[in-house]
Amino acid sequence: MLATLAFAGFPKPALTSDQDTMNPQIPRTALQLRSLIRRSGELEVSLAEVGVPEPAADEVLVRIEATPINPSDLGLLFGAADMSTAKVSGSAERPVVIAQVPEKAMKAMAGRLDASMPVGNEGAGVVVKAGASAAAQALLGKTVAMIGGAMYAQYRCMKADQCLRLPDDATPADGASCFVNPLTALGMVETMRREGHTALVHTAAASNLGQMLNRICIQDNVPLVNIVRKPEQAALLREQGASHVCDLSVPGFMDALTDALTATGATIAFDAIGGGKLAGQILTCMEAALSRNAKEYSRYGSTTHKQVYLYGMLDTAPTELVRNFGFSWGMGGWLLFVFLGKIGPAAAQKLRERVAAELKTTFASNYSHEVSLAGALQMQAIADYGKRATGAKYLINPNKGIAA
Amino acid sequence: MLATLAFAGFPKPALTSDQDTMNPQIPRTALQLRSLIRRSGELEVSLAEVGVPEPAADEVLVRIEATPINPSDLGLLFGAADMSTAKVSGSAERPVVIAQVPEKAMKAMAGRLDASMPVGNEGAGVVVKAGASAAAQALLGKTVAMIGGAMYAQYRCMKADQCLRLPDDATPADGASCFVNPLTALGMVETMRREGHTALVHTAAASNLGQMLNRICIQDNVPLVNIVRKPEQAALLREQGASHVCDLSVPGFMDALTDALTATGATIAFDAIGGGKLAGQILTCMEAALSRNAKEYSRYGSTTHKQVYLYGMLDTAPTELVRNFGFSWGMGGWLLFVFLGKIGPAAAQKLRERVAAELKTTFASNYSHEVSLAGALQMQAIADYGKRATGAKYLINPNKGIAA
């Protein structure tokens, strides 16, 4: 059912007068991070006091203790705001971030203007209250992982059958990132197979996601070409057993990439960067690798289909394609929930089961910082995770420092 | 069988000593246009005297009397040469065009260096000699159309079953362009249908191909958004019954395009231009049209897949995509012979039959100039058809002025 729930809905706060009486540890209201872009072009991110929802019969209430800031969260969190204009006001416990959205970017924000939006794709926590159904009751007190938005909050109500129960020895932090990155990495390998390719290319390859993909590919014996931007990132991946690492900062990058593509036969790439020339350069090098083995000239280029999927926007600049790679090519967006929808619930469930089974090995994530909801809205933190740099990975604990 | 023969092979000259005796009208050697790019970076286009081939049992020899200069021929004809450096030497009957290929473009030419290549995708003429098979003999004296390269020549040998016999009242000029443009235009509509779209966008829409597509869409009741660059092109298409014409030269183009996309629901486009911003702007406007009707905000954009195929390279500059159209999009190369291969021989044959049936109406082409092989290699002609401008369409008659 993952396919339909991903990024789908928001919890509907339901204030009930008997909550305190029934379970004195659960407050009547709790904090939820909200992002608002006003028609005036002002972004406001703040912590709202919202009603703690009452679970329906088939639902559980989860006290969220770990929820990551993924690059895929930043789009909703800050919209198209220019974060160099960001200012933080309010109190330490209730900071308010204000920033300006450039005029020309407002068109793309039209759909969300003046609507206060909860944020946070995935998270994990402990089930503190359960509906009457057996499935819900079975989860009471258990640690579960969830995907579905509105995770930057102290509490989240969720259908019991949409919670992924974690192994008994797993903490919420272990399971906080068990959907977006693991399923994205598995989804890339699955897409590669389904579209008839036998090896793949990944950019921003030293990211948490990239390291995960590298572990999957080693385990599954799938040739992987890792593209990074710094020597230390290349070293990191090589230490982790990567065979093909191409460093954009090294002269001769294009030749090195062509060599790696020739060696692996990779004709599909997943690009986290999006902007600039890299996606096109990958196609150029794929074509060069293919034409090394070509028997006769065709001015239309090789007939082998070359594909680059843009799954991220680390660089929001325009994508520039120098079309010297013939006519057998494709480029397109790639999005986890669209992919999961395509493969269907049974195939998605298989991927989830693999994640749960290898949670602390293949799919382990590393965090550089753990912060509270308020801590995520401090200038230094925003500047840090806003860079989307390798190694700067934030985990929010919305109940940090609050007695359970 | 069209799928397999398209752009496939070149005729192998076979000198036979008895040709003159058997058929005194057929010379032993004849002219064939050749394009050569030397390792030094020099392009040379000239007319070679080659042996007239002897048809095998299942082949016919065609005296070519009409062969168009399509944009798709220019790539092989001039390669990546900078035609502003072109000089014509030689005699009036045997001109030799020399031009320089820029250093940075030489890599893309690697596959064809120092190989003298015949040119010309399609053409039509009269069968002047036939092999022993019944199929070949049945075509003797008939006017046929062909596709398969090496048509810029006085004679071309071809498998009898790969010739399209034209109606008795059709001249070679009527049938000269009966593959590339007609099948490309039909292929666009067919691709639209097969990929689940119900309306389409076409750029450079006032071209011969564009006018053809407009006629097909009117006949088939398929909504078509025509994008042109000049008011007179817009007027031309409107005179021919086009309902949606967007002119890039008019202020408010993006709004007009969004309106047309909203009205038609077009989510697939075929772009002949390739370079610059237009392909991306089409995706932007498609997304804007889709979000006009969106019920709730998604920062990932609409989930409706938006597709742009680049089938030409009228602008060889880089393609620039400002990615403000979500993640449900694709861009890719589109090539007639790959498409025909995908749909298979039976479906391709259906398209061919429609072309033959509507040769003088839906699929009629207009030419501004008719030239000999030597005439095609004059400075003025090269400058003229090299512009790929609407209205400047050349037809070569390789046997012009030569008594049949």
Short mmCIF file of N, CA, C and O in Angstrom, two decimals, chain A residues 55-139:
data_model
loop_
_atom_site.label_atom_id
_atom_site.label_comp_id
_atom_site.label_asym_id
_atom_site.label_seq_id
_atom_site.Cartn_x
_atom_site.Cartn_y
_atom_site.Cartn_z
N PRO A 55 -6.68 8.60 17.30
CA PRO A 55 -6.68 7.56 16.26
C PRO A 55 -8.04 6.91 16.08
O PRO A 55 -8.74 6.63 17.05
N ALA A 56 -8.41 6.69 14.82
CA ALA A 56 -9.63 5.92 14.52
C ALA A 56 -9.33 4.44 14.78
O ALA A 56 -8.20 4.09 15.15
N ALA A 57 -10.31 3.60 14.60
CA ALA A 57 -10.17 2.17 14.95
C ALA A 57 -8.96 1.53 14.28
O ALA A 57 -8.25 0.74 14.90
N ASP A 58 -8.71 1.88 13.03
CA ASP A 58 -7.61 1.23 12.29
C ASP A 58 -6.33 2.07 12.30
O ASP A 58 -5.43 1.83 11.51
N GLU A 59 -6.27 3.04 13.20
CA GLU A 59 -5.12 3.94 13.23
C GLU A 59 -4.33 3.83 14.53
O GLU A 59 -4.83 3.34 15.53
N VAL A 60 -3.10 4.33 14.47
CA VAL A 60 -2.29 4.46 15.69
C VAL A 60 -1.80 5.90 15.78
O VAL A 60 -1.68 6.60 14.78
N LEU A 61 -1.51 6.32 17.00
CA LEU A 61 -0.89 7.63 17.22
C LEU A 61 0.58 7.39 17.56
O LEU A 61 0.90 6.63 18.49
N VAL A 62 1.46 8.01 16.78
CA VAL A 62 2.89 7.79 16.95
C VAL A 62 3.55 9.04 17.52
O VAL A 62 3.33 10.15 17.01
N ARG A 63 4.32 8.86 18.60
CA ARG A 63 5.15 9.96 19.10
C ARG A 63 6.45 9.92 18.30
O ARG A 63 7.25 8.98 18.41
N ILE A 64 6.63 10.93 17.44
CA ILE A 64 7.76 10.91 16.50
C ILE A 64 9.04 11.30 17.23
O ILE A 64 9.10 12.34 17.88
N GLU A 65 10.05 10.46 17.09
CA GLU A 65 11.31 10.72 17.77
C GLU A 65 12.50 10.87 16.83
O GLU A 65 13.61 11.17 17.26
N ALA A 66 12.26 10.64 15.57
CA ALA A 66 13.35 10.78 14.59
C ALA A 66 12.77 10.98 13.20
O ALA A 66 11.99 10.16 12.71
N THR A 67 13.14 12.11 12.58
CA THR A 67 12.65 12.39 11.23
C THR A 67 13.73 13.19 10.49
O THR A 67 14.17 14.23 10.97
N PRO A 68 14.21 12.66 9.37
CA PRO A 68 15.37 13.27 8.72
C PRO A 68 15.01 14.48 7.86
O PRO A 68 13.86 14.60 7.40
N ILE A 69 15.97 15.35 7.66
CA ILE A 69 15.81 16.41 6.66
C ILE A 69 16.47 15.92 5.38
O ILE A 69 17.69 15.92 5.26
N ASN A 70 15.65 15.43 4.47
CA ASN A 70 16.15 14.97 3.17
C ASN A 70 16.14 16.14 2.19
O ASN A 70 15.33 17.06 2.34
N PRO A 71 17.00 16.07 1.16
CA PRO A 71 16.90 17.10 0.12
C PRO A 71 15.46 17.19 -0.42
O PRO A 71 14.99 18.27 -0.73
N SER A 72 14.77 16.07 -0.45
CA SER A 72 13.40 16.09 -0.98
C SER A 72 12.42 16.79 -0.05
O SER A 72 11.30 17.09 -0.45
N ASP A 73 12.83 17.08 1.19
CA ASP A 73 11.96 17.84 2.09
C ASP A 73 12.13 19.35 1.91
O ASP A 73 11.23 20.12 2.25
N LEU A 74 13.30 19.73 1.42
CA LEU A 74 13.61 21.17 1.40
C LEU A 74 12.69 21.94 0.46
O LEU A 74 12.38 23.11 0.71
N GLY A 75 12.24 21.29 -0.60
CA GLY A 75 11.36 21.96 -1.55
C GLY A 75 10.07 22.45 -0.90
O GLY A 75 9.63 23.57 -1.12
N LEU A 76 9.48 21.60 -0.09
CA LEU A 76 8.25 22.01 0.58
C LEU A 76 8.58 22.95 1.75
O LEU A 76 7.87 23.93 2.00
N LEU A 77 9.67 22.65 2.44
CA LEU A 77 10.04 23.43 3.63
C LEU A 77 10.28 24.91 3.30
O LEU A 77 9.72 25.80 3.95
N PHE A 78 11.08 25.15 2.28
CA PHE A 78 11.45 26.53 1.97
C PHE A 78 10.89 27.02 0.63
O PHE A 78 11.09 28.18 0.26
N GLY A 79 10.24 26.15 -0.11
CA GLY A 79 9.69 26.57 -1.40
C GLY A 79 10.79 27.15 -2.26
O GLY A 79 11.93 26.70 -2.23
N ALA A 80 10.43 28.16 -3.03
CA ALA A 80 11.40 28.80 -3.91
C ALA A 80 12.05 30.00 -3.24
O ALA A 80 12.63 30.85 -3.91
N ALA A 81 11.96 30.09 -1.89
CA ALA A 81 12.52 31.25 -1.20
C ALA A 81 14.03 31.32 -1.38
O ALA A 81 14.71 30.30 -1.46
N ASP A 82 14.53 32.52 -1.44
CA ASP A 82 15.97 32.76 -1.46
C ASP A 82 16.45 32.77 -0.01
O ASP A 82 16.26 33.75 0.72
N MET A 83 17.06 31.68 0.42
CA MET A 83 17.38 31.54 1.83
C MET A 83 18.55 32.42 2.29
O MET A 83 18.85 32.50 3.48
N SER A 84 19.18 33.11 1.32
CA SER A 84 20.18 34.08 1.74
C SER A 84 19.50 35.31 2.36
O SER A 84 20.13 36.13 3.01
N THR A 85 18.18 35.42 2.18
CA THR A 85 17.43 36.53 2.78
C THR A 85 16.79 36.12 4.11
O THR A 85 16.06 36.90 4.72
N ALA A 86 17.06 34.89 4.55
CA ALA A 86 16.37 34.37 5.74
C ALA A 86 16.75 35.12 7.01
O ALA A 86 17.91 35.48 7.23
N LYS A 87 15.73 35.35 7.84
CA LYS A 87 15.94 35.93 9.17
C LYS A 87 15.14 35.10 10.16
O LYS A 87 14.03 34.66 9.84
N VAL A 88 15.72 34.90 11.34
CA VAL A 88 15.00 34.14 12.37
C VAL A 88 14.58 35.10 13.48
O VAL A 88 15.40 35.84 14.02
N SER A 89 13.30 35.09 13.81
CA SER A 89 12.82 35.88 14.94
C SER A 89 12.09 34.94 15.90
O SER A 89 12.26 33.73 15.82
N GLY A 90 11.29 35.47 16.80
CA GLY A 90 10.58 34.63 17.76
C GLY A 90 11.51 34.23 18.91
O GLY A 90 12.64 34.71 19.02
N SER A 91 11.02 33.30 19.74
CA SER A 91 11.80 32.85 20.89
C SER A 91 12.64 31.64 20.51
O SER A 91 12.49 31.08 19.43
N ALA A 92 13.52 31.23 21.40
CA ALA A 92 14.36 30.05 21.15
C ALA A 92 13.49 28.81 20.97
O ALA A 92 13.78 27.93 20.17
N GLU A 93 12.39 28.75 21.74
CA GLU A 93 11.52 27.57 21.66
C GLU A 93 10.56 27.65 20.47
O GLU A 93 10.06 26.64 20.01
N ARG A 94 10.26 28.89 20.07
CA ARG A 94 9.31 29.06 18.96
C ARG A 94 9.88 30.00 17.90
O ARG A 94 9.37 31.11 17.68
N PRO A 95 10.97 29.57 17.26
CA PRO A 95 11.56 30.44 16.25
C PRO A 95 10.63 30.61 15.04
O PRO A 95 9.82 29.71 14.75
N VAL A 96 10.76 31.74 14.37
CA VAL A 96 10.00 31.99 13.15
C VAL A 96 10.99 32.41 12.07
O VAL A 96 11.72 33.39 12.25
N VAL A 97 11.04 31.63 11.01
CA VAL A 97 11.96 31.93 9.90
C VAL A 97 11.19 32.68 8.83
O VAL A 97 10.12 32.24 8.39
N ILE A 98 11.74 33.81 8.43
CA ILE A 98 11.13 34.60 7.34
C ILE A 98 12.15 34.72 6.21
O ILE A 98 13.32 34.98 6.46
N ALA A 99 11.71 34.51 5.00
CA ALA A 99 12.59 34.71 3.84
C ALA A 99 11.74 35.15 2.66
O ALA A 99 10.51 35.02 2.68
N GLN A 100 12.41 35.68 1.63
CA GLN A 100 11.68 36.22 0.48
C GLN A 100 11.75 35.27 -0.72
O GLN A 100 12.80 34.73 -1.02
N VAL A 101 10.63 35.12 -1.38
CA VAL A 101 10.60 34.36 -2.62
C VAL A 101 10.79 35.34 -3.78
O VAL A 101 10.04 36.31 -3.88
N PRO A 102 11.79 35.10 -4.62
CA PRO A 102 12.00 36.02 -5.75
C PRO A 102 10.75 36.08 -6.63
O PRO A 102 10.08 35.06 -6.85
N GLU A 103 10.48 37.27 -7.12
CA GLU A 103 9.30 37.52 -7.94
C GLU A 103 9.10 36.47 -9.04
O GLU A 103 8.02 35.91 -9.21
N LYS A 104 10.19 36.18 -9.77
CA LYS A 104 10.05 35.29 -10.93
C LYS A 104 9.78 33.84 -10.52
O LYS A 104 9.40 33.02 -11.36
N ALA A 105 10.01 33.51 -9.24
CA ALA A 105 9.76 32.14 -8.80
C ALA A 105 8.35 31.97 -8.23
O ALA A 105 7.93 30.86 -7.93
N MET A 106 7.63 33.08 -8.11
CA MET A 106 6.30 33.02 -7.47
C MET A 106 5.30 32.21 -8.29
O MET A 106 4.40 31.57 -7.75
N LYS A 107 5.45 32.23 -9.63
CA LYS A 107 4.52 31.51 -10.49
C LYS A 107 4.48 30.03 -10.11
O LYS A 107 3.41 29.42 -10.03
N ALA A 108 5.68 29.47 -9.85
CA ALA A 108 5.77 28.04 -9.52
C ALA A 108 5.17 27.75 -8.14
O ALA A 108 4.90 26.60 -7.79
N MET A 109 4.96 28.77 -7.33
CA MET A 109 4.42 28.60 -5.98
C MET A 109 2.90 28.75 -5.94
O MET A 109 2.28 28.63 -4.88
N ALA A 110 2.32 29.07 -7.11
CA ALA A 110 0.90 29.43 -7.15
C ALA A 110 0.01 28.43 -6.40
O ALA A 110 -0.93 28.83 -5.70
N GLY A 111 0.34 27.16 -6.50
CA GLY A 111 -0.52 26.14 -5.91
C GLY A 111 -0.55 26.11 -4.40
O GLY A 111 -1.44 25.49 -3.81
N ARG A 112 0.39 26.76 -3.73
CA ARG A 112 0.47 26.65 -2.28
C ARG A 112 0.33 27.99 -1.56
O ARG A 112 0.51 28.07 -0.34
N LEU A 113 0.04 29.05 -2.29
CA LEU A 113 0.00 30.38 -1.67
C LEU A 113 -1.04 30.47 -0.55
O LEU A 113 -2.16 29.98 -0.68
N ASP A 114 -0.60 31.08 0.54
CA ASP A 114 -1.48 31.34 1.69
C ASP A 114 -2.02 30.07 2.36
O ASP A 114 -2.99 30.14 3.13
N ALA A 115 -1.42 28.93 2.05
CA ALA A 115 -1.83 27.68 2.72
C ALA A 115 -0.69 27.24 3.64
O ALA A 115 0.44 27.06 3.18
N SER A 116 -0.99 27.08 4.92
CA SER A 116 0.03 26.67 5.88
C SER A 116 0.23 25.15 5.76
O SER A 116 -0.70 24.38 6.02
N MET A 117 1.44 24.74 5.37
CA MET A 117 1.65 23.34 5.03
C MET A 117 2.52 22.63 6.05
O MET A 117 3.62 23.09 6.36
N PRO A 118 2.09 21.46 6.54
CA PRO A 118 2.99 20.63 7.35
C PRO A 118 4.06 20.01 6.45
O PRO A 118 3.86 19.90 5.25
N VAL A 119 5.19 19.64 7.03
CA VAL A 119 6.37 19.22 6.25
C VAL A 119 6.94 17.94 6.85
O VAL A 119 6.69 17.62 8.02
N GLY A 120 7.77 17.25 6.10
CA GLY A 120 8.50 16.07 6.60
C GLY A 120 7.97 14.78 6.01
O GLY A 120 6.94 14.26 6.42
N ASN A 121 8.72 14.22 5.06
CA ASN A 121 8.22 13.05 4.35
C ASN A 121 8.16 11.77 5.19
O ASN A 121 7.23 11.00 5.06
N GLU A 122 9.20 11.56 6.00
CA GLU A 122 9.27 10.27 6.69
C GLU A 122 9.78 10.44 8.11
O GLU A 122 10.38 11.46 8.45
N GLY A 123 9.53 9.45 8.92
CA GLY A 123 9.98 9.51 10.31
C GLY A 123 9.68 8.21 11.03
O GLY A 123 9.06 7.30 10.47
N ALA A 124 10.15 8.17 12.28
CA ALA A 124 9.90 6.97 13.08
C ALA A 124 9.65 7.39 14.53
O ALA A 124 10.06 8.46 14.97
N GLY A 125 8.96 6.53 15.24
CA GLY A 125 8.66 6.84 16.64
C GLY A 125 7.98 5.67 17.30
O GLY A 125 7.99 4.54 16.79
N VAL A 126 7.36 5.97 18.45
CA VAL A 126 6.75 4.92 19.26
C VAL A 126 5.23 5.08 19.24
O VAL A 126 4.72 6.21 19.37
N VAL A 127 4.54 3.99 19.08
CA VAL A 127 3.07 4.04 19.09
C VAL A 127 2.60 4.22 20.53
O VAL A 127 2.85 3.36 21.39
N VAL A 128 1.94 5.36 20.82
CA VAL A 128 1.52 5.66 22.19
C VAL A 128 0.02 5.49 22.40
O VAL A 128 -0.46 5.54 23.54
N LYS A 129 -0.70 5.31 21.35
CA LYS A 129 -2.14 5.14 21.47
C LYS A 129 -2.60 4.39 20.21
O LYS A 129 -2.05 4.61 19.12
N ALA A 130 -3.58 3.53 20.35
CA ALA A 130 -4.00 2.72 19.20
C ALA A 130 -5.52 2.64 19.15
O ALA A 130 -6.19 2.63 20.18
N GLY A 131 -6.04 2.58 17.95
CA GLY A 131 -7.46 2.38 17.75
C GLY A 131 -7.87 0.98 18.18
O GLY A 131 -7.04 0.15 18.57
N ALA A 132 -9.15 0.70 18.05
CA ALA A 132 -9.70 -0.54 18.59
C ALA A 132 -9.33 -1.78 17.79
O ALA A 132 -9.35 -2.90 18.31
N SER A 133 -8.95 -1.61 16.53
CA SER A 133 -8.69 -2.79 15.69
C SER A 133 -7.50 -3.59 16.22
O SER A 133 -6.61 -3.05 16.88
N ALA A 134 -7.50 -4.88 15.89
CA ALA A 134 -6.42 -5.76 16.34
C ALA A 134 -5.09 -5.30 15.78
O ALA A 134 -4.06 -5.28 16.48
N ALA A 135 -5.09 -4.91 14.51
CA ALA A 135 -3.85 -4.47 13.88
C ALA A 135 -3.28 -3.25 14.59
O ALA A 135 -2.07 -3.16 14.81
N ALA A 136 -4.14 -2.33 14.97
CA ALA A 136 -3.68 -1.13 15.66
C ALA A 136 -3.20 -1.49 17.06
O ALA A 136 -2.11 -1.07 17.49
N GLN A 137 -3.98 -2.28 17.78
CA GLN A 137 -3.61 -2.66 19.16
C GLN A 137 -2.28 -3.40 19.21
O GLN A 137 -1.49 -3.24 20.15
N ALA A 138 -1.99 -4.19 18.15
CA ALA A 138 -0.75 -4.98 18.12
C ALA A 138 0.49 -4.10 18.08
O ALA A 138 1.59 -4.53 18.42
N LEU A 139 0.31 -2.85 17.65
CA LEU A 139 1.47 -1.96 17.52
C LEU A 139 1.72 -1.11 18.77
O LEU A 139 2.73 -0.40 18.85
#
